Tab-separated table of C-alpha atoms and ligand atoms in Angstrom:
chain	number	residue	atom	x	y	z
A	107	UNK	CA	96.357	102.482	90.683
A	108	UNK	CA	96.502	98.872	92.265
A	109	UNK	CA	99.072	98.419	94.613
A	110	UNK	CA	100.670	96.096	97.189
A	111	UNK	CA	102.037	97.858	100.804
A	112	UNK	CA	104.656	95.305	102.239
A	113	UNK	CA	104.989	96.398	105.477
A	114	UNK	CA	101.372	98.139	105.170
A	115	UNK	CA	100.594	97.391	109.120
A	116	UNK	CA	103.427	99.091	110.018
A	117	UNK	CA	104.772	102.831	111.013
A	118	UNK	CA	105.131	104.224	107.710
A	119	UNK	CA	103.265	101.550	105.836
A	120	UNK	CA	99.830	102.256	107.347
A	121	UNK	CA	100.450	106.247	106.231
A	122	UNK	CA	101.269	104.814	103.060
A	123	UNK	CA	98.078	102.776	102.566
A	124	UNK	CA	96.251	105.832	104.168
A	125	UNK	CA	97.339	108.669	101.577
A	126	UNK	CA	96.759	105.873	98.877
A	127	UNK	CA	93.434	105.531	99.094
A	128	UNK	CA	92.982	109.489	99.706
A	129	UNK	CA	94.404	109.821	96.491
A	130	UNK	CA	91.888	107.386	94.840
A	131	UNK	CA	93.883	104.437	94.566
A	132	UNK	CA	93.389	100.766	96.065
A	133	UNK	CA	95.960	99.324	98.661
A	134	UNK	CA	96.167	96.408	100.199
A	135	UNK	CA	97.982	95.512	102.430
A	136	UNK	CA	100.548	93.231	102.403
A	137	UNK	CA	102.396	92.529	106.088
A	138	UNK	CA	103.794	89.854	108.662
A	139	UNK	CA	101.710	90.574	111.366
A	140	UNK	CA	98.451	89.613	109.590
A	141	UNK	CA	101.028	86.160	108.790
A	142	UNK	CA	101.535	86.954	105.277
A	143	UNK	CA	105.973	86.738	104.899
A	144	UNK	CA	107.601	88.892	101.929
A	145	UNK	CA	109.728	85.386	102.153
A	146	UNK	CA	107.419	83.271	100.985
A	147	UNK	CA	107.065	82.521	96.911
A	148	UNK	CA	103.198	81.464	97.515
A	149	UNK	CA	102.356	84.367	99.608
A	150	UNK	CA	103.493	86.968	97.562
A	151	UNK	CA	102.916	85.671	94.569
A	152	UNK	CA	98.822	84.833	95.239
A	153	UNK	CA	98.763	88.501	96.357
A	154	UNK	CA	100.562	89.836	92.697
A	155	UNK	CA	97.139	89.601	89.918
A	156	UNK	CA	95.668	92.807	89.555
A	157	UNK	CA	98.309	94.897	90.775
A	158	UNK	CA	99.905	97.716	89.090
A	159	UNK	CA	102.993	98.091	91.348
A	160	UNK	CA	104.559	96.800	94.881
A	161	UNK	CA	105.313	99.594	98.025
A	162	UNK	CA	107.982	97.597	99.515
A	163	UNK	CA	108.090	98.672	103.473
A	164	UNK	CA	108.137	95.707	104.962
A	165	UNK	CA	111.450	95.142	106.729
A	166	UNK	CA	113.219	94.443	110.492
A	167	UNK	CA	114.212	97.996	111.331
A	168	UNK	CA	116.765	99.952	113.878
A	169	UNK	CA	119.927	99.388	115.514
A	170	UNK	CA	119.263	95.967	117.169
A	171	UNK	CA	120.821	94.703	120.021
A	172	UNK	CA	123.460	92.940	119.331
A	173	UNK	CA	125.209	90.893	116.193
A	174	UNK	CA	123.434	87.576	116.305
A	175	UNK	CA	120.531	89.954	115.247
A	176	UNK	CA	122.659	89.595	111.956
A	177	UNK	CA	120.856	86.894	110.305
A	178	UNK	CA	117.163	87.936	110.860
A	179	UNK	CA	118.559	91.451	109.904
A	180	UNK	CA	119.559	89.625	105.927
A	181	UNK	CA	116.399	87.148	106.257
A	182	UNK	CA	113.817	89.922	106.623
A	183	UNK	CA	115.101	92.611	104.548
A	184	UNK	CA	117.373	91.239	101.847
A	185	UNK	CA	115.893	87.326	101.562
A	186	UNK	CA	112.758	88.989	101.466
A	187	UNK	CA	113.198	91.578	99.043
A	188	UNK	CA	114.980	88.845	96.439
A	189	UNK	CA	111.750	86.490	97.135
A	190	UNK	CA	109.587	89.735	96.269
A	191	UNK	CA	110.982	90.742	93.436
A	192	UNK	CA	111.539	87.335	91.924
A	193	UNK	CA	107.493	87.241	91.832
A	194	UNK	CA	107.359	90.626	90.736
A	195	UNK	CA	110.137	89.026	87.506
A	196	UNK	CA	107.145	86.312	86.881
A	197	UNK	CA	104.080	88.214	87.498
A	198	UNK	CA	105.695	90.426	85.078
A	199	UNK	CA	105.093	93.493	87.227
A	200	UNK	CA	107.097	96.558	86.568
A	201	UNK	CA	106.902	98.987	89.292
A	202	UNK	CA	108.769	99.248	92.381
A	203	UNK	CA	108.701	101.802	94.919
A	204	UNK	CA	111.181	100.985	97.455
A	205	UNK	CA	111.385	102.013	101.646
A	206	UNK	CA	115.378	103.052	101.669
A	207	UNK	CA	117.513	104.599	104.265
A	208	UNK	CA	119.959	107.444	104.808
A	209	UNK	CA	121.494	104.854	106.889
A	210	UNK	CA	123.387	103.845	103.955
A	211	UNK	CA	125.967	106.975	103.520
A	212	UNK	CA	127.322	105.767	107.441
A	213	UNK	CA	128.621	109.498	108.543
A	214	UNK	CA	127.545	112.020	106.639
A	215	UNK	CA	129.409	114.334	104.422
A	216	UNK	CA	131.631	116.592	106.333
A	217	UNK	CA	134.071	119.065	104.807
A	218	UNK	CA	137.912	120.419	106.547
A	219	UNK	CA	139.230	123.789	106.332
A	220	UNK	CA	142.883	123.122	104.984
A	221	UNK	CA	141.407	119.384	103.063
A	222	UNK	CA	138.006	119.646	101.253
A	223	UNK	CA	135.515	117.313	101.525
A	224	UNK	CA	136.701	114.066	103.364
A	225	UNK	CA	135.029	110.997	104.690
A	226	UNK	CA	135.856	110.092	107.843
A	227	UNK	CA	135.531	106.585	109.193
A	228	UNK	CA	134.026	105.026	112.274
A	229	UNK	CA	133.987	106.859	115.632
A	230	UNK	CA	137.099	105.127	117.804
A	231	UNK	CA	135.691	103.340	121.048
A	232	UNK	CA	138.421	105.661	123.210
A	233	UNK	CA	137.281	109.149	121.397
A	234	UNK	CA	133.385	107.626	122.264
A	235	UNK	CA	134.928	107.242	126.026
A	236	UNK	CA	136.183	110.234	125.921
A	237	UNK	CA	133.891	112.694	125.545
A	238	UNK	CA	135.442	113.148	121.700
A	239	UNK	CA	132.209	112.815	119.897
A	240	UNK	CA	132.750	115.250	116.874
A	241	UNK	CA	134.906	113.156	113.882
A	242	UNK	CA	138.473	114.343	113.144
A	243	UNK	CA	139.807	114.880	109.410
A	244	UNK	CA	141.439	111.815	108.642
A	245	UNK	CA	144.364	113.650	106.748
A	246	UNK	CA	145.051	116.545	110.114
A	247	UNK	CA	143.226	115.817	113.058
A	248	UNK	CA	141.579	119.168	112.992
A	249	UNK	CA	137.322	119.582	113.494
A	250	UNK	CA	135.663	118.841	110.369
A	251	UNK	CA	132.291	121.325	109.492
A	252	UNK	CA	129.264	119.225	108.571
A	253	UNK	CA	127.102	119.297	105.153
A	254	UNK	CA	123.967	117.401	102.985
A	255	UNK	CA	124.825	114.628	101.705
A	256	UNK	CA	124.044	114.124	97.951
A	257	UNK	CA	122.287	110.876	96.372
A	258	UNK	CA	125.587	110.520	94.979
A	259	UNK	CA	127.830	110.346	97.610
A	260	UNK	CA	129.844	107.232	98.350
A	261	UNK	CA	127.891	104.853	100.191
A	262	UNK	CA	129.293	103.405	103.818
A	263	UNK	CA	126.863	101.374	105.537
A	264	UNK	CA	127.976	100.767	109.187
A	265	UNK	CA	126.366	98.891	111.108
A	266	UNK	CA	124.259	95.384	109.743
A	267	UNK	CA	120.879	96.720	109.280
A	268	UNK	CA	122.377	100.093	107.224
A	269	UNK	CA	124.431	96.879	105.164
A	270	UNK	CA	120.761	95.134	104.791
A	271	UNK	CA	119.453	98.605	103.136
A	272	UNK	CA	121.456	98.980	100.804
A	273	UNK	CA	121.311	95.346	99.589
A	274	UNK	CA	117.751	96.044	99.023
A	275	UNK	CA	118.388	98.344	96.637
A	276	UNK	CA	121.112	96.252	94.813
A	277	UNK	CA	118.646	94.075	94.989
A	278	UNK	CA	116.063	96.233	93.308
A	279	UNK	CA	118.490	97.159	90.702
A	280	UNK	CA	119.263	94.229	89.367
A	281	UNK	CA	116.066	93.258	89.278
A	282	UNK	CA	115.081	96.108	87.126
A	283	UNK	CA	118.099	95.931	84.865
A	284	UNK	CA	117.348	92.111	83.898
A	285	UNK	CA	113.526	92.423	83.958
A	286	UNK	CA	113.426	96.845	82.320
A	287	UNK	CA	111.149	97.315	85.080
A	288	UNK	CA	111.433	100.493	86.949
A	289	UNK	CA	112.727	101.118	90.732
A	290	UNK	CA	112.343	104.062	92.874
A	291	UNK	CA	114.363	104.125	96.902
A	292	UNK	CA	113.353	106.867	98.724
A	293	UNK	CA	115.678	107.221	101.532
A	294	UNK	CA	114.335	108.157	104.603
A	295	UNK	CA	115.922	109.970	106.880
A	296	UNK	CA	114.544	109.886	110.439
A	297	UNK	CA	110.762	109.672	110.457
A	298	UNK	CA	108.771	110.397	113.240
A	299	UNK	CA	105.124	111.111	113.853
A	300	UNK	CA	101.414	109.607	114.781
A	301	UNK	CA	101.421	105.339	115.783
A	302	UNK	CA	105.689	104.832	115.248
A	303	UNK	CA	106.133	101.718	117.515
A	304	UNK	CA	107.080	103.022	120.989
A	305	UNK	CA	110.482	102.357	122.476
A	306	UNK	CA	112.417	98.885	122.117
A	307	UNK	CA	116.129	98.586	121.128
A	308	UNK	CA	114.629	98.961	117.543
A	309	UNK	CA	113.179	102.142	117.513
A	310	UNK	CA	114.013	105.646	116.488
A	311	UNK	CA	115.199	108.788	118.940
A	312	UNK	CA	111.679	110.347	118.407
A	313	UNK	CA	110.750	107.357	120.319
A	314	UNK	CA	112.623	106.974	122.545
A	315	UNK	CA	112.247	110.566	123.664
A	316	UNK	CA	108.179	110.183	123.445
A	317	UNK	CA	108.008	107.071	125.051
A	318	UNK	CA	110.492	108.741	127.967
A	319	UNK	CA	107.770	111.696	129.096
A	320	UNK	CA	105.081	109.444	128.767
A	321	UNK	CA	106.641	107.379	131.908
A	322	UNK	CA	107.031	110.758	133.263
A	323	UNK	CA	110.974	111.251	132.692
A	324	UNK	CA	112.943	112.801	131.362
A	325	UNK	CA	114.416	112.121	127.702
A	326	UNK	CA	117.769	110.667	127.669
A	327	UNK	CA	119.895	112.146	125.334
A	328	UNK	CA	123.321	110.667	124.185
A	329	UNK	CA	126.525	112.154	123.243
A	330	UNK	CA	126.507	115.563	124.097
A	331	UNK	CA	123.212	115.765	121.775
A	332	UNK	CA	124.762	118.070	119.051
A	333	UNK	CA	124.289	114.950	116.923
A	334	UNK	CA	122.109	116.396	113.635
A	335	UNK	CA	119.397	114.833	112.177
A	336	UNK	CA	116.834	115.441	109.806
A	337	UNK	CA	113.634	115.163	111.091
A	338	UNK	CA	111.207	114.135	108.547
A	339	UNK	CA	107.433	113.831	109.276
A	340	UNK	CA	105.322	110.466	108.264
A	341	UNK	CA	102.801	112.347	107.055
A	342	UNK	CA	105.721	114.207	104.304
A	343	UNK	CA	107.488	109.897	103.739
A	344	UNK	CA	104.098	108.762	102.870
A	345	UNK	CA	103.376	111.866	100.034
A	346	UNK	CA	106.541	111.024	99.016
A	347	UNK	CA	105.739	107.411	98.064
A	348	UNK	CA	102.901	108.194	96.178
A	349	UNK	CA	104.390	110.627	94.375
A	350	UNK	CA	106.976	107.898	93.592
A	351	UNK	CA	103.744	105.635	92.437
A	352	UNK	CA	102.026	108.270	90.146
A	353	UNK	CA	105.432	109.092	88.438
A	354	UNK	CA	107.372	107.797	85.570
A	355	UNK	CA	110.876	106.757	86.620
A	356	UNK	CA	113.682	105.466	84.348
A	357	UNK	CA	112.974	102.197	83.332
A	358	UNK	CA	115.599	99.384	84.080
A	359	UNK	CA	117.798	101.475	86.701
A	360	UNK	CA	116.875	102.093	89.842
A	361	UNK	CA	116.719	105.878	91.112
A	362	UNK	CA	117.790	106.855	94.440
A	363	UNK	CA	115.922	110.094	96.301
A	364	UNK	CA	116.866	111.427	99.537
A	365	UNK	CA	114.147	111.938	101.614
A	366	UNK	CA	114.790	114.478	104.246
A	367	UNK	CA	112.538	117.702	105.741
A	368	UNK	CA	115.987	119.964	104.492
A	369	UNK	CA	115.418	121.479	107.820
A	370	UNK	CA	117.866	119.892	110.533
A	371	UNK	CA	118.490	119.868	113.724
A	372	UNK	CA	120.194	118.746	116.706
A	373	UNK	CA	119.128	115.662	118.612
A	374	UNK	CA	118.946	117.735	121.648
A	375	UNK	CA	116.818	119.794	120.124
A	376	UNK	CA	114.722	117.984	118.915
A	377	UNK	CA	114.643	116.240	122.679
A	378	UNK	CA	113.722	120.155	123.766
A	379	UNK	CA	111.175	120.651	121.572
A	380	UNK	CA	109.031	117.655	122.493
A	381	UNK	CA	109.569	117.663	126.151
A	382	UNK	CA	108.495	121.628	126.076
A	383	UNK	CA	105.689	120.604	123.777
A	384	UNK	CA	104.700	117.423	126.095
A	385	UNK	CA	105.165	120.104	129.294
A	386	UNK	CA	107.677	117.171	130.517
A	387	UNK	CA	110.857	117.720	132.737
A	388	UNK	CA	113.552	119.063	130.355
A	389	UNK	CA	115.830	116.589	128.200
A	390	UNK	CA	119.286	115.121	130.080
A	391	UNK	CA	122.650	114.942	128.149
A	392	UNK	CA	124.071	111.851	129.462
A	393	UNK	CA	127.219	111.192	126.914
A	394	UNK	CA	126.175	107.155	126.690
A	395	UNK	CA	127.058	106.583	122.966
A	396	UNK	CA	125.822	103.688	120.756
A	397	UNK	CA	128.591	101.954	118.630
A	398	UNK	CA	126.939	102.028	115.690
A	399	UNK	CA	125.805	104.969	115.573
A	400	UNK	CA	126.717	107.984	113.208
A	401	UNK	CA	127.736	111.703	114.369
A	402	UNK	CA	125.867	114.220	111.898
A	403	UNK	CA	123.623	112.858	108.938
A	404	UNK	CA	121.605	115.473	106.481
A	405	UNK	CA	120.009	115.283	103.817
A	406	UNK	CA	120.124	117.514	100.458
A	407	UNK	CA	116.284	116.100	99.069
A	408	UNK	CA	116.078	119.023	96.100
A	409	UNK	CA	116.061	115.684	93.554
A	410	UNK	CA	113.176	114.416	95.384
A	411	UNK	CA	111.728	118.004	94.821
A	412	UNK	CA	113.118	118.498	91.548
A	413	UNK	CA	112.205	115.373	90.485
A	414	UNK	CA	108.649	114.472	91.542
A	415	UNK	CA	107.065	118.213	92.790
A	416	UNK	CA	107.465	116.511	96.019
A	417	UNK	CA	108.283	118.892	99.311
A	418	UNK	CA	108.049	118.265	102.952
A	419	UNK	CA	105.055	121.084	104.467
A	420	UNK	CA	105.594	119.720	108.325
A	421	UNK	CA	107.418	122.107	110.217
A	422	UNK	CA	109.870	120.945	113.165
A	423	UNK	CA	108.031	122.442	115.459
A	424	UNK	CA	104.906	122.197	114.426
A	425	UNK	CA	105.610	118.440	113.687
A	426	UNK	CA	106.314	117.904	117.354
A	427	UNK	CA	104.075	119.519	119.455
A	428	UNK	CA	101.238	117.307	117.240
A	429	UNK	CA	104.290	113.656	117.861
A	430	UNK	CA	104.604	114.861	121.771
A	431	UNK	CA	100.195	114.307	121.979
A	432	UNK	CA	100.030	111.853	119.521
A	433	UNK	CA	99.670	108.001	120.157
A	434	UNK	CA	102.329	106.035	119.198
A	435	UNK	CA	101.987	101.744	118.597
A	436	UNK	CA	101.597	99.586	121.398
A	437	UNK	CA	101.472	102.555	123.856
A	438	UNK	CA	98.199	101.756	126.511
B	641	NAD	N1	111.226	104.482	110.877
B	641	NAD	C1	112.116	105.362	110.047
B	641	NAD	O1	112.811	106.072	110.260
B	641	NAD	C2	112.866	104.804	108.992
B	641	NAD	C3	114.281	105.422	108.079
B	641	NAD	C4	114.496	104.572	107.069
B	641	NAD	C5	114.052	103.667	106.348
B	641	NAD	N2	113.186	103.335	107.251
B	641	NAD	C6	112.442	101.953	106.277
B	641	NAD	O2	110.888	102.212	105.873
B	641	NAD	C7	109.941	100.923	106.416
B	641	NAD	C8	108.895	100.830	107.125
B	641	NAD	O3	109.541	101.452	108.283
B	641	NAD	P1	108.620	102.017	109.597
B	641	NAD	O4	109.556	102.848	110.384
B	641	NAD	O5	107.017	101.543	109.333
B	641	NAD	O6	109.157	100.167	110.674
B	641	NAD	P2	107.700	99.430	110.762
B	641	NAD	O7	108.237	98.071	112.322
B	641	NAD	O8	106.699	100.371	112.147
B	641	NAD	O9	107.148	98.302	109.845
B	641	NAD	C9	107.663	97.656	109.282
B	641	NAD	C10	106.338	96.625	108.696
B	641	NAD	O10	107.296	95.648	107.979
B	641	NAD	C11	106.296	94.279	108.677
B	641	NAD	N3	107.475	93.091	108.223
B	641	NAD	C12	109.075	93.203	108.393
B	641	NAD	N4	109.147	91.944	108.244
B	641	NAD	C13	108.798	91.352	107.234
B	641	NAD	C14	108.234	90.261	105.825
B	641	NAD	N5	109.174	89.098	106.098
B	641	NAD	N6	106.922	90.354	105.802
B	641	NAD	C15	106.082	91.126	105.655
B	641	NAD	N7	105.968	91.873	106.904
B	641	NAD	C16	106.843	92.095	107.703
B	641	NAD	C17	106.540	94.589	109.978
B	641	NAD	O11	105.252	93.181	110.456
B	641	NAD	C18	105.918	95.997	110.601
B	641	NAD	O12	104.283	95.839	110.337
B	641	NAD	C19	111.386	99.613	106.454
B	641	NAD	O13	111.566	99.559	105.016
B	641	NAD	C20	112.493	100.519	107.305
B	641	NAD	O14	113.588	99.997	107.056
B	641	NAD	C21	112.203	103.799	108.353
B	642	ZN	ZN1	142.724	118.044	107.164
């Protein structure tokens, strides 16, 4: 199969290219860093002849620094996806695998002892300032138990980036309906591993910690370190992309799959595992917070395991040990 990998020069895209090649497929890289912009109809159209499927990884990522990034996120992620899908429709190309994200769920899934499943709203600044990081039951104000979020959970994007990732899915679903194409969205959880970009305001937490260690500094853990996440290795994510590309998904709609390791850890545990593996200073818990962050978000990835026969292979401690000594992108 010949696959156009948008964002193929990026962190995850470059691993997808390797995984496709290893399976005997041909991967064609399409990335802004080589001057190929998904927002350019001509650039996209010129790459599609002979292509069997598109694996759309290109996006502006991360939480960003300020609201004024909004137009850039919407432009790269949503206009870019619309242009790409238009070119695919014109070329009669019917297969899309999209890099989705767990950010579409907002604050994960919770249960109150008295009220059962509840959906807490965004955390109040006053609570965060006072170090009250755990969301409370909207009905009784009591503590909640975090649970695993499934694909049918309501979506609730909490920041601009999350909004654009959700819109990408809606655009892909509309494209599938009107062309009879098949679309799969792999909703990645926290991806880490070799070639992760070094720390910028757009990077993931594993990269912040790894970059601090490389400077000889202690990883700085926000809130109280108890935030739960599903850290999934980039090789497992690229394997999920290959499995999705090789599958026969339903036509005319979008199928979403959580893509997580199934082995949740707190951010504090991740910092300690990484610091220990690196042989660096113990993490420092700072109590700082970022307003757009959610407290806990952990995946139920059983649909992906059942539907595509995929499973995560890289175990947490082992993955962190490798990540501690592997090179970050942009690192000297
Ligand atoms: N890293 C994670 O933990 C994570 C989690 C959930 C979802 N995702 C998604 O995975 C995908 C890949 O992310 P990544 O972590 O590899 O980030 P990355 O920044 O390393 O890769 C993104 C690539 O897309 C390219 N790109 C950006 N805008 C483009 C445009 N307009 N035209 C062409 N190329 C463009 C960039 O040059 C870059 O090489 C993104 O869609 C992201 O939203 C990542
Ligand atoms: Zn309650």
